[in-house]
CSV table of C-alpha atoms in Angstrom, one decimal:
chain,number,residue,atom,x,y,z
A,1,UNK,CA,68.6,90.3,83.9
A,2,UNK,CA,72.0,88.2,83.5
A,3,UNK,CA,73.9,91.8,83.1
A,4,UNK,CA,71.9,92.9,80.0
A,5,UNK,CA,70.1,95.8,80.3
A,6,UNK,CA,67.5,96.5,77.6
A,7,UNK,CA,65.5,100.4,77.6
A,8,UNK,CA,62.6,101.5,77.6
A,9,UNK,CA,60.4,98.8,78.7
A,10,UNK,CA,57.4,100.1,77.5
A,11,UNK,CA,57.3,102.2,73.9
A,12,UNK,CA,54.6,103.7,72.1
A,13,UNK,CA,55.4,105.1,69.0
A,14,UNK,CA,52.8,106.3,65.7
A,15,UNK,CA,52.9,105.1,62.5
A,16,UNK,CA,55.9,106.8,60.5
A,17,UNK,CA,58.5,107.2,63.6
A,18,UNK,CA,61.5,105.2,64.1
A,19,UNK,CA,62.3,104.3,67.2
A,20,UNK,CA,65.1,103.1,68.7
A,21,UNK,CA,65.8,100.0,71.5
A,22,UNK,CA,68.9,100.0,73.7
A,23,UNK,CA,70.6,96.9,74.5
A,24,UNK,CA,73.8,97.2,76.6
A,25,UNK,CA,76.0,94.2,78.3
A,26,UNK,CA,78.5,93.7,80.8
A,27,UNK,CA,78.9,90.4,80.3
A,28,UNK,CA,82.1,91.3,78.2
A,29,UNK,CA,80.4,88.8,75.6
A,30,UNK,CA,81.3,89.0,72.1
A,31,UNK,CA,78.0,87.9,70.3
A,32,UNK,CA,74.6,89.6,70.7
A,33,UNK,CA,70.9,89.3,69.0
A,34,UNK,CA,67.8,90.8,68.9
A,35,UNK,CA,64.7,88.5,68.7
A,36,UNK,CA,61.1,89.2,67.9
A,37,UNK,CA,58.0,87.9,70.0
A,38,UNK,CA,54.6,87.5,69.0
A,39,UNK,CA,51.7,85.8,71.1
A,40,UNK,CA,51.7,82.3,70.6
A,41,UNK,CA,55.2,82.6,68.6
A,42,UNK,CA,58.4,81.1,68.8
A,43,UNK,CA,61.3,83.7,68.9
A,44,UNK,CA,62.0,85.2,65.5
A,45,UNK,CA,66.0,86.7,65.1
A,46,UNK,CA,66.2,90.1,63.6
A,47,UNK,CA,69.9,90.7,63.5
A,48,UNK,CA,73.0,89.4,65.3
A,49,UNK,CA,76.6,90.4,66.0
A,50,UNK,CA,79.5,88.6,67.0
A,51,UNK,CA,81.9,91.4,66.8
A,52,UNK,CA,82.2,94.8,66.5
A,53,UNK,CA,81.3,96.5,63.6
A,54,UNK,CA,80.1,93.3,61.8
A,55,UNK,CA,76.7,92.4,61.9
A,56,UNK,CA,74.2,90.1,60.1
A,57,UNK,CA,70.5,90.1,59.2
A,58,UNK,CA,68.7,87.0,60.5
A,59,UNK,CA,64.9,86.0,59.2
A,60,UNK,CA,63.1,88.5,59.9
A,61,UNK,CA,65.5,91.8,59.4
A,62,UNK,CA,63.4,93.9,56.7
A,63,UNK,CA,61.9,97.3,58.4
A,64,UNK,CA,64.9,97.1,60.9
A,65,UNK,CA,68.3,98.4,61.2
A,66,UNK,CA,71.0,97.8,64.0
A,67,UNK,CA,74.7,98.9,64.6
A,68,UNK,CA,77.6,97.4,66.6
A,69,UNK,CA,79.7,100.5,67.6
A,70,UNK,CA,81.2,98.9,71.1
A,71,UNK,CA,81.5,95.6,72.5
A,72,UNK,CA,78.9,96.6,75.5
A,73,UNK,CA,76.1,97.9,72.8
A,74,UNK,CA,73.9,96.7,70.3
A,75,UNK,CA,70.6,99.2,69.5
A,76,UNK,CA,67.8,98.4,67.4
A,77,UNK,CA,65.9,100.9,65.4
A,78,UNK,CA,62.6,99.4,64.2
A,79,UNK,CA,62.0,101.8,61.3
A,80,UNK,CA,58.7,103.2,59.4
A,81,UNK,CA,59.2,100.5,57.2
A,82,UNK,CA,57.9,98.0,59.2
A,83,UNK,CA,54.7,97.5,59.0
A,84,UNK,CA,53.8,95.4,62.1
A,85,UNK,CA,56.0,96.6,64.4
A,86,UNK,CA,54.0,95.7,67.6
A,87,UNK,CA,55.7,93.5,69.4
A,88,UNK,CA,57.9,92.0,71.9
A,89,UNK,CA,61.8,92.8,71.3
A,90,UNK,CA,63.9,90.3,73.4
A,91,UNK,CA,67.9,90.9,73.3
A,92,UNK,CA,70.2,88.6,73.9
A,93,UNK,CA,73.9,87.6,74.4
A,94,UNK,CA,76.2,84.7,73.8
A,95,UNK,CA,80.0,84.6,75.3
A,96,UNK,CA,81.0,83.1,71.7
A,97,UNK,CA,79.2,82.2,68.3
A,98,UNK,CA,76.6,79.8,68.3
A,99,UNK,CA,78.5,77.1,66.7
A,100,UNK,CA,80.3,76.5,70.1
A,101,UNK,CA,78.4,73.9,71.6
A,102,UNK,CA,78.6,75.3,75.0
A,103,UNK,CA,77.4,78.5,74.7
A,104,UNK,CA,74.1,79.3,76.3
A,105,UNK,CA,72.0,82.3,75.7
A,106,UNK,CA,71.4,85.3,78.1
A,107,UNK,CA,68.4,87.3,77.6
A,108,UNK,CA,67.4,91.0,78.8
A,109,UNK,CA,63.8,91.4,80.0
A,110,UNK,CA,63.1,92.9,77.2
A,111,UNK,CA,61.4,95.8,75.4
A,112,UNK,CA,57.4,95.8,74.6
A,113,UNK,CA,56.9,98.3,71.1
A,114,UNK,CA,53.4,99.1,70.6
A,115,UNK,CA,52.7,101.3,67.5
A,116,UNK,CA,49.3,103.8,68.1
B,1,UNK,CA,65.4,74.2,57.8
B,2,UNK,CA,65.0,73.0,61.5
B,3,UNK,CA,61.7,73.0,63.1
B,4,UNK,CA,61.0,72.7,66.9
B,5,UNK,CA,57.9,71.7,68.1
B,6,UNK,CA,56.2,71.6,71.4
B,7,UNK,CA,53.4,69.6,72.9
B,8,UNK,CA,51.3,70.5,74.4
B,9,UNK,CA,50.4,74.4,74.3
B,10,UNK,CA,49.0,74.5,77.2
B,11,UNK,CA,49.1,72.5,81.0
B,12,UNK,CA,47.6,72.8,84.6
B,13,UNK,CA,48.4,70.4,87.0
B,14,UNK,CA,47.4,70.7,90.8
B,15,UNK,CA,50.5,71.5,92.9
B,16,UNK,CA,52.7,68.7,93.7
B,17,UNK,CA,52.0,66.6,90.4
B,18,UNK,CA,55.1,65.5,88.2
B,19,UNK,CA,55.0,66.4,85.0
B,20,UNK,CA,56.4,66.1,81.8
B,21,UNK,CA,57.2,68.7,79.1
B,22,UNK,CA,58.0,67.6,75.6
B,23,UNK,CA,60.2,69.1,72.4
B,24,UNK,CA,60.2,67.5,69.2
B,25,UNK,CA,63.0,68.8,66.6
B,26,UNK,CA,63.4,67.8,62.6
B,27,UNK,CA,66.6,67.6,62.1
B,28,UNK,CA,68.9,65.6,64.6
B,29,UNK,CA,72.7,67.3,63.3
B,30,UNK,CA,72.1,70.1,66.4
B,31,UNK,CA,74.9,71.4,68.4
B,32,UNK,CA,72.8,71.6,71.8
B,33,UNK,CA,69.3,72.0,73.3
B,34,UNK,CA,68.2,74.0,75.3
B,35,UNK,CA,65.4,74.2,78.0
B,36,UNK,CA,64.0,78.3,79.1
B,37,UNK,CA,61.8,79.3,81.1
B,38,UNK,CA,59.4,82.9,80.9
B,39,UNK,CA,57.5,84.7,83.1
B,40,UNK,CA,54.6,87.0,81.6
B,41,UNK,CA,56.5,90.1,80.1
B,42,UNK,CA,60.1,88.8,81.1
B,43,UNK,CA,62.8,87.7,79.1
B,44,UNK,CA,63.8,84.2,79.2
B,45,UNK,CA,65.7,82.3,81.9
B,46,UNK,CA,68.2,79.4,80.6
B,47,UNK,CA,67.3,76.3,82.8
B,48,UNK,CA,69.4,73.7,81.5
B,49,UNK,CA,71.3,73.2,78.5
B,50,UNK,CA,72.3,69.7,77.0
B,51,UNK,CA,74.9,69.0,74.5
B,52,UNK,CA,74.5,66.9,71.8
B,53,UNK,CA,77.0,64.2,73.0
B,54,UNK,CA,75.1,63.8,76.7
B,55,UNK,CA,71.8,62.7,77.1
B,56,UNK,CA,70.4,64.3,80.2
B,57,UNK,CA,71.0,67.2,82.4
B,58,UNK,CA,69.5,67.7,86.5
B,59,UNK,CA,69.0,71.0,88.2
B,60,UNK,CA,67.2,70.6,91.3
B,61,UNK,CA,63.2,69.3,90.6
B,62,UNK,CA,64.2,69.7,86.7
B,63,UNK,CA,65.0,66.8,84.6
B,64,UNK,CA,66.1,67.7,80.8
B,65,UNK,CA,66.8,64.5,78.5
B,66,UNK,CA,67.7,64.7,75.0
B,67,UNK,CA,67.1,61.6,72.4
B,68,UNK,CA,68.9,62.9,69.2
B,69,UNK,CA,68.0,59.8,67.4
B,70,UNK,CA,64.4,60.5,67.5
B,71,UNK,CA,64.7,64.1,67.4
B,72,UNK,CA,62.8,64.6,70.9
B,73,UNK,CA,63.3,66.1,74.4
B,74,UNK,CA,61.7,66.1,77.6
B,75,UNK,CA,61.5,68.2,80.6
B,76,UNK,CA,60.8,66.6,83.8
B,77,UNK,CA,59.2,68.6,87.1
B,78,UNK,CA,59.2,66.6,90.1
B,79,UNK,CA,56.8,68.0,93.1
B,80,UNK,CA,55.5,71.0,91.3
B,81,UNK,CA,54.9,74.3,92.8
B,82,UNK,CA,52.9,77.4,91.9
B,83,UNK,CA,55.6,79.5,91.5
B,84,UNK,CA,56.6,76.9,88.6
B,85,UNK,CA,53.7,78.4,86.8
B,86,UNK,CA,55.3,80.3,83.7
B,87,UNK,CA,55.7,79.5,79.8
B,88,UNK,CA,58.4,77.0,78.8
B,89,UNK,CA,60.4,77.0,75.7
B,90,UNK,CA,63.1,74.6,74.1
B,91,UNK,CA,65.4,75.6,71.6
B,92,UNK,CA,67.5,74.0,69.3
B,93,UNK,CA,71.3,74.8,67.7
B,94,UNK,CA,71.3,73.7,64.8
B,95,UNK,CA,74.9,72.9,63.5
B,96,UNK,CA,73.8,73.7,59.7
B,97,UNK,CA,73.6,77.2,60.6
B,98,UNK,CA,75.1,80.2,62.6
B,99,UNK,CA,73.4,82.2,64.9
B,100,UNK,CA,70.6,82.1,62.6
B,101,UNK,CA,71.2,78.0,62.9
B,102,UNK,CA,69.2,78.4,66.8
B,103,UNK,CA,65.3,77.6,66.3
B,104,UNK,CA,63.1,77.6,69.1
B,105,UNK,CA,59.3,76.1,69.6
B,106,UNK,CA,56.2,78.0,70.1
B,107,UNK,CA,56.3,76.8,74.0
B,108,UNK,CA,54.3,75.2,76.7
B,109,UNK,CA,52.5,77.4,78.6
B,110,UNK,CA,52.0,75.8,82.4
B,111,UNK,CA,49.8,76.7,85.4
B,112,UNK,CA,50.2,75.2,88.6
B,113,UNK,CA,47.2,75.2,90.5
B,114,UNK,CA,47.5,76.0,94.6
């Protein structure tokens, strides 16, 4: 998994819970995102950080929250306000911000949500 | 705002074909493209990445080329295999944006037939 490491794997979770995905790195990169997959969909971005405590919503961040407390770490909590939260979350990490034209993504294996 | 497209959906080839993978993109101002590759319930695996300035990059059987001009890229798989069997996707950085500035397409999703 490139040195990302993304838990659970598998979540179930009822309507009205928040849950939370991990996402930790030892890449010792300094930008990370979380993506959003849907069958027959490109990769939506949720949020992404390129430093600590700094973060910023990408398309799709409504019903979602994340925090940027250490380098290594980047959770998502997919709250109760999202009302299609079924899905496949995809993390990922970049050694610097995308505008550097050599930078190439490194992805987790990801976290499948499905809401009961 | 950048769209990436890819054509076709869907592929199978019998083994040992060559084949070609295509990615279309709107805007040509990018930074980079770049070629994954992902198993059912995986994450993605980079494969290649070319920069705007070059105009193809070779990894073993894999062939990426990038004509900015005409907003289109191809990947190339010589002699395939069955174990090349997974979904492909091509994404774009788009130097109008940040992080939010990387689009990717839907993806090609390939069988390789023993």
């Amino acid at each position: 998994d490139g040195g990302i490491t993304q838990s659970p794997k598998y979540l179930f979770r009822k309507e009205g819970q928040n849950v939370t995905l991990s996402c930790e790195q030892n890449l010792n990169h300094d930008a990370m995102y979380w993506y959003r997959q849907d069958p027959g969909q490109g990769l939506r971005l949720i949020y992404y950080s390129q430093i600590v405590n700094d973060f910023q919503k990408g398309d799709i961040a409504e019903g979602y929250s994340v925090s940027r407390e250490k380098k290594e770490s980047f959770p998502l909590t997919v709250t109760s306000a999202q009302k299609n939260p079924t899905a496949f979350y995809l993390c990922a990490t970049t050694r610097g911000p995308y505008a550097s034209g050599a930078n190439v993504l490194t992805f987790g294996a990801g976290s499948r949500l499905t809401v009961l | 705002k950048q769209e990436v497209t890819q054509i076709p959906a869907a592929l199978s080839v019998p083994e040992g074909e060559n084949l070609v993978l295509n990615c279309s993109f709107t805007d040509s101002a990018i930074y980079n493209l770049q070629w994954f590759r992902q198993d059912p319930g995986k994450g993605l695996t980079s494969l290649l990445l070319i920069q705007s300035s070059q105009r193809e990059q070779t990894s073993g059987r894999l062939n990426a080329s990038l004509d900015k001009s005409s907003g289109r890229s191809t990947l190339y798989i010589a002699a395939s295999q069955p174990g090349d069997s997974a979904t492909y996707l091509c994404a774009v950085t788009y130097s109008g944006g940040g992080a939010d500035g990387l689009t990717f397409g839907k993806g090609t999703h390939l069988i390789i037939q023993p």
